[in-house]
Amino acid sequence: MKHFTFTFLLSLFVLSGFSQHVSQNSGWFLFLNSTKLNDKWGLHLDVQLRSADNWDGVQNFLFRPGATYYINKNSNATVGYLLANTYLKGDGLANNTLTEHRIWEQYIYTHKIKPIYAQHRFRLEQRFAETAGGDVFSQRLRYFVRFVLPFSDPKVPFVEGPFVALQNELFFNVQNNEKLNGKLFDQNRAYAAVGYRFSKRFDVEAGYLNQFIDGRTRNTTNNAIQLAIYTRF
């Protein structure tokens, strides 16, 4: 596994060296809520705003509701819908807003590694995207892993206090990638943050997110300052 991981990361580095590379700076805001209706069912909501390069106005708006089934205390599955708008700037654009609709399914497994709380998420997306070249349908697979380390007694449940969070997410175009970047690998998002849990229902965190996008003709690194609010009911 270690050799596979090293080879995979090295191949991404080598391939990126043959493409034009651009760097951007932006800000992201996330609001994420999970509400349990009963022992087995709940609701999911994810709302995001992302700025354009150099904080030049809002570029992306995402609205992602879903319905969650709680399999057991460590795992759950969600099915949902996403509306994503991308706001473009430029003279002569016939349409300055590109809209994408998605159906998505995900599975989350959580566990504890001594003082660390770990979460693994597998998400499949059916994407109906409006692009400059026309409408595109594709499917994308995402794997997300997150670790939270509280600054509190590891022998008791973490319900209040400061914490640090580390996470990473890989994106893969598993259908019709020839209509996107022409590759299986789409992007990677690495993130580190500090946060505070005010109660078992409310977290706030802020950190740095490095988004690497493997484009068809150029690669993009987006350096994002991210503010996130988590609520649980």
Short mmCIF file of C-alpha atoms in Angstrom, two decimals:
data_model
loop_
_atom_site.label_atom_id
_atom_site.label_comp_id
_atom_site.label_asym_id
_atom_site.label_seq_id
_atom_site.Cartn_x
_atom_site.Cartn_y
_atom_site.Cartn_z
CA MET A 1 0.00 0.00 0.00
CA LYS A 2 2.84 2.42 0.83
CA HIS A 3 4.53 1.68 -2.51
CA PHE A 4 1.22 2.14 -4.37
CA THR A 5 0.56 5.48 -2.67
CA PHE A 6 4.08 6.74 -3.42
CA THR A 7 3.84 5.66 -7.07
CA PHE A 8 0.41 7.27 -7.45
CA LEU A 9 1.53 10.60 -6.00
CA LEU A 10 4.75 10.56 -8.03
CA SER A 11 2.82 9.92 -11.25
CA LEU A 12 0.56 12.91 -10.54
CA PHE A 13 3.62 15.10 -9.98
CA VAL A 14 5.28 13.93 -13.19
CA LEU A 15 2.14 14.34 -15.30
CA SER A 16 1.47 17.81 -13.92
CA GLY A 17 4.93 18.88 -15.03
CA PHE A 18 3.87 18.57 -18.70
CA SER A 19 0.93 20.96 -18.37
CA GLN A 20 0.65 24.69 -18.01
CA HIS A 21 0.11 25.60 -14.37
CA VAL A 22 -1.77 28.52 -12.87
CA SER A 23 -2.20 29.55 -9.25
CA GLN A 24 -5.24 31.21 -7.68
CA ASN A 25 -6.28 32.57 -4.27
CA SER A 26 -9.84 32.46 -2.99
CA GLY A 27 -12.14 32.18 0.00
CA TRP A 28 -14.68 29.43 0.73
CA PHE A 29 -17.57 29.44 3.20
CA LEU A 30 -19.38 26.22 4.19
CA PHE A 31 -22.48 25.58 6.25
CA LEU A 32 -23.12 21.89 6.96
CA ASN A 33 -26.08 20.55 8.92
CA SER A 34 -27.26 17.06 9.86
CA THR A 35 -30.63 16.62 11.55
CA LYS A 36 -31.81 13.27 12.96
CA LEU A 37 -35.56 12.77 12.63
CA ASN A 38 -35.47 9.44 14.51
CA ASP A 39 -33.06 6.57 15.14
CA LYS A 40 -32.91 5.62 11.46
CA TRP A 41 -33.66 8.69 9.34
CA GLY A 42 -32.34 12.21 9.06
CA LEU A 43 -31.77 15.20 6.80
CA HIS A 44 -28.54 16.59 5.31
CA LEU A 45 -27.87 20.15 4.13
CA ASP A 46 -24.68 21.61 2.70
CA VAL A 47 -24.54 25.23 1.48
CA GLN A 48 -21.35 26.75 0.09
CA LEU A 49 -20.11 30.06 -1.30
CA ARG A 50 -16.76 30.32 -3.08
CA SER A 51 -15.06 33.46 -4.29
CA ALA A 52 -13.36 34.08 -7.61
CA ASP A 53 -9.58 34.47 -7.86
CA ASN A 54 -8.17 37.14 -5.54
CA TRP A 55 -11.50 37.35 -3.70
CA ASP A 56 -13.11 39.12 -6.68
CA GLY A 57 -16.77 38.48 -5.90
CA VAL A 58 -18.73 35.25 -5.62
CA GLN A 59 -17.91 32.65 -8.27
CA ASN A 60 -19.70 29.52 -7.01
CA PHE A 61 -22.90 28.82 -5.09
CA LEU A 62 -23.73 25.25 -4.05
CA PHE A 63 -26.93 23.98 -2.42
CA ARG A 64 -26.89 20.28 -1.48
CA PRO A 65 -29.83 18.76 0.45
CA GLY A 66 -30.20 15.04 1.12
CA ALA A 67 -31.95 12.28 3.09
CA THR A 68 -29.85 10.09 5.40
CA TYR A 69 -30.37 6.54 6.61
CA TYR A 70 -28.43 5.64 9.78
CA ILE A 71 -27.22 2.05 9.38
CA ASN A 72 -25.66 1.92 12.84
CA LYS A 73 -23.80 4.26 15.20
CA ASN A 74 -20.70 4.24 12.95
CA SER A 75 -22.13 4.37 9.45
CA ASN A 76 -24.83 6.03 7.39
CA ALA A 77 -25.90 6.43 3.76
CA THR A 78 -27.30 9.53 2.08
CA VAL A 79 -29.01 10.26 -1.24
CA GLY A 80 -29.43 13.83 -2.38
CA TYR A 81 -29.51 16.56 -5.01
CA LEU A 82 -27.14 19.44 -5.72
CA LEU A 83 -27.63 22.76 -7.46
CA ALA A 84 -24.34 24.46 -8.40
CA ASN A 85 -24.10 27.85 -10.09
CA THR A 86 -20.85 29.24 -11.49
CA TYR A 87 -20.85 32.99 -12.11
CA LEU A 88 -18.53 34.08 -14.90
CA LYS A 89 -17.11 37.50 -15.70
CA GLY A 90 -16.15 38.66 -19.14
CA ASP A 91 -17.24 40.88 -21.99
CA GLY A 92 -19.37 39.31 -24.67
CA LEU A 93 -20.54 36.29 -22.66
CA ALA A 94 -23.93 35.08 -23.86
CA ASN A 95 -24.67 33.56 -20.46
CA ASN A 96 -22.71 34.62 -17.41
CA THR A 97 -24.06 31.79 -15.22
CA LEU A 98 -23.35 28.09 -15.76
CA THR A 99 -25.64 25.70 -13.89
CA GLU A 100 -24.99 22.13 -12.84
CA HIS A 101 -27.50 19.66 -11.37
CA ARG A 102 -26.35 16.52 -9.59
CA ILE A 103 -27.84 13.42 -8.06
CA TRP A 104 -25.46 11.98 -5.48
CA GLU A 105 -25.16 8.97 -3.20
CA GLN A 106 -22.70 8.59 -0.35
CA TYR A 107 -21.63 6.24 2.42
CA ILE A 108 -19.90 7.48 5.61
CA TYR A 109 -18.02 5.35 8.12
CA THR A 110 -16.70 6.88 11.36
CA HIS A 111 -14.41 5.40 13.98
CA LYS A 112 -11.93 6.44 16.64
CA ILE A 113 -8.15 5.93 16.67
CA LYS A 114 -7.43 6.55 20.35
CA PRO A 115 -7.75 10.37 20.72
CA ILE A 116 -8.48 10.93 17.01
CA TYR A 117 -11.95 10.90 15.47
CA ALA A 118 -11.79 9.59 11.88
CA GLN A 119 -14.36 9.78 9.07
CA HIS A 120 -14.31 8.13 5.64
CA ARG A 121 -16.77 9.19 2.93
CA PHE A 122 -17.39 7.60 -0.46
CA ARG A 123 -19.57 9.68 -2.79
CA LEU A 124 -20.81 8.97 -6.33
CA GLU A 125 -22.19 11.87 -8.37
CA GLN A 126 -24.30 11.92 -11.54
CA ARG A 127 -23.52 15.33 -13.00
CA PHE A 128 -25.71 17.22 -15.50
CA ALA A 129 -23.50 20.21 -16.26
CA GLU A 130 -23.92 23.22 -18.48
CA THR A 131 -20.53 24.10 -20.00
CA ALA A 132 -19.26 26.59 -22.56
CA GLY A 133 -19.19 23.73 -25.08
CA GLY A 134 -22.71 22.45 -24.35
CA ASP A 135 -24.47 20.23 -21.83
CA VAL A 136 -22.47 17.31 -20.43
CA PHE A 137 -23.44 14.23 -18.42
CA SER A 138 -20.74 12.48 -16.40
CA GLN A 139 -20.22 10.49 -13.23
CA ARG A 140 -17.60 11.24 -10.61
CA LEU A 141 -16.36 9.22 -7.64
CA ARG A 142 -14.99 10.98 -4.55
CA TYR A 143 -13.12 9.60 -1.54
CA PHE A 144 -12.85 11.85 1.53
CA VAL A 145 -11.00 11.19 4.79
CA ARG A 146 -11.02 13.51 7.82
CA PHE A 147 -9.27 13.38 11.19
CA VAL A 148 -10.24 15.50 14.19
CA LEU A 149 -7.93 15.74 17.21
CA PRO A 150 -9.53 17.45 20.25
CA PHE A 151 -7.50 19.22 22.91
CA SER A 152 -9.43 17.48 25.68
CA ASP A 153 -9.41 14.32 27.75
CA PRO A 154 -9.49 11.41 25.24
CA LYS A 155 -11.21 9.21 27.83
CA VAL A 156 -14.47 11.18 27.65
CA PRO A 157 -16.66 12.04 24.62
CA PHE A 158 -15.67 15.25 22.88
CA VAL A 159 -18.53 17.72 23.39
CA GLU A 160 -16.74 21.04 23.91
CA GLY A 161 -13.36 22.70 23.31
CA PRO A 162 -10.73 23.42 20.66
CA PHE A 163 -9.56 20.92 18.04
CA VAL A 164 -7.46 20.57 14.92
CA ALA A 165 -8.74 18.95 11.72
CA LEU A 166 -6.90 17.39 8.78
CA GLN A 167 -8.64 16.08 5.69
CA ASN A 168 -8.10 15.12 2.08
CA GLU A 169 -10.41 14.33 -0.81
CA LEU A 170 -9.69 12.67 -4.16
CA PHE A 171 -11.96 13.08 -7.22
CA PHE A 172 -12.13 10.63 -10.16
CA ASN A 173 -14.08 11.01 -13.43
CA VAL A 174 -15.46 7.49 -13.90
CA GLN A 175 -17.78 8.14 -16.88
CA ASN A 176 -17.47 10.43 -19.91
CA ASN A 177 -14.18 11.94 -18.77
CA GLU A 178 -13.40 12.61 -22.45
CA LYS A 179 -16.02 15.40 -22.25
CA LEU A 180 -14.25 16.94 -19.25
CA ASN A 181 -10.48 16.82 -18.77
CA GLY A 182 -9.98 13.56 -20.68
CA LYS A 183 -8.54 11.82 -17.60
CA LEU A 184 -9.62 9.56 -14.77
CA PHE A 185 -8.06 11.81 -12.13
CA ASP A 186 -9.95 15.08 -11.68
CA GLN A 187 -8.72 16.90 -8.58
CA ASN A 188 -7.44 16.72 -5.01
CA ARG A 189 -8.34 18.86 -1.99
CA ALA A 190 -6.06 18.89 1.05
CA TYR A 191 -7.15 20.85 4.12
CA ALA A 192 -5.88 21.76 7.60
CA ALA A 193 -7.86 23.76 10.15
CA VAL A 194 -8.31 24.77 13.76
CA GLY A 195 -11.75 24.88 15.30
CA TYR A 196 -13.85 25.11 18.41
CA ARG A 197 -16.75 22.90 19.46
CA PHE A 198 -19.19 25.02 21.44
CA SER A 199 -21.47 22.06 22.16
CA LYS A 200 -22.27 18.65 20.73
CA ARG A 201 -24.50 20.51 18.25
CA PHE A 202 -22.23 23.32 17.00
CA ASP A 203 -18.67 23.62 15.59
CA VAL A 204 -16.80 26.48 13.91
CA GLU A 205 -13.47 26.04 12.13
CA ALA A 206 -11.13 27.97 9.87
CA GLY A 207 -8.21 26.73 7.82
CA TYR A 208 -6.28 26.47 4.58
CA LEU A 209 -7.43 24.34 1.64
CA ASN A 210 -5.15 23.43 -1.27
CA GLN A 211 -7.18 22.46 -4.33
CA PHE A 212 -5.28 20.89 -7.24
CA ILE A 213 -7.30 20.59 -10.48
CA ASP A 214 -5.95 18.43 -13.30
CA GLY A 215 -7.29 20.20 -16.39
CA ARG A 216 -7.25 19.18 -20.04
CA THR A 217 -4.65 21.78 -21.10
CA ARG A 218 -3.57 23.32 -17.80
CA ASN A 219 -3.43 22.49 -14.11
CA THR A 220 -4.71 24.84 -11.43
CA THR A 221 -3.74 25.21 -7.79
CA ASN A 222 -6.29 27.11 -5.75
CA ASN A 223 -5.15 28.39 -2.35
CA ALA A 224 -8.35 28.87 -0.36
CA ILE A 225 -9.00 30.24 3.11
CA GLN A 226 -12.01 28.30 4.36
CA LEU A 227 -14.52 29.07 7.10
CA ALA A 228 -16.91 26.25 8.04
CA ILE A 229 -19.88 26.00 10.39
CA TYR A 230 -21.21 22.59 11.43
CA THR A 231 -24.56 22.07 13.17
CA ARG A 232 -26.12 18.81 14.39
CA PHE A 233 -29.66 18.34 15.67
#
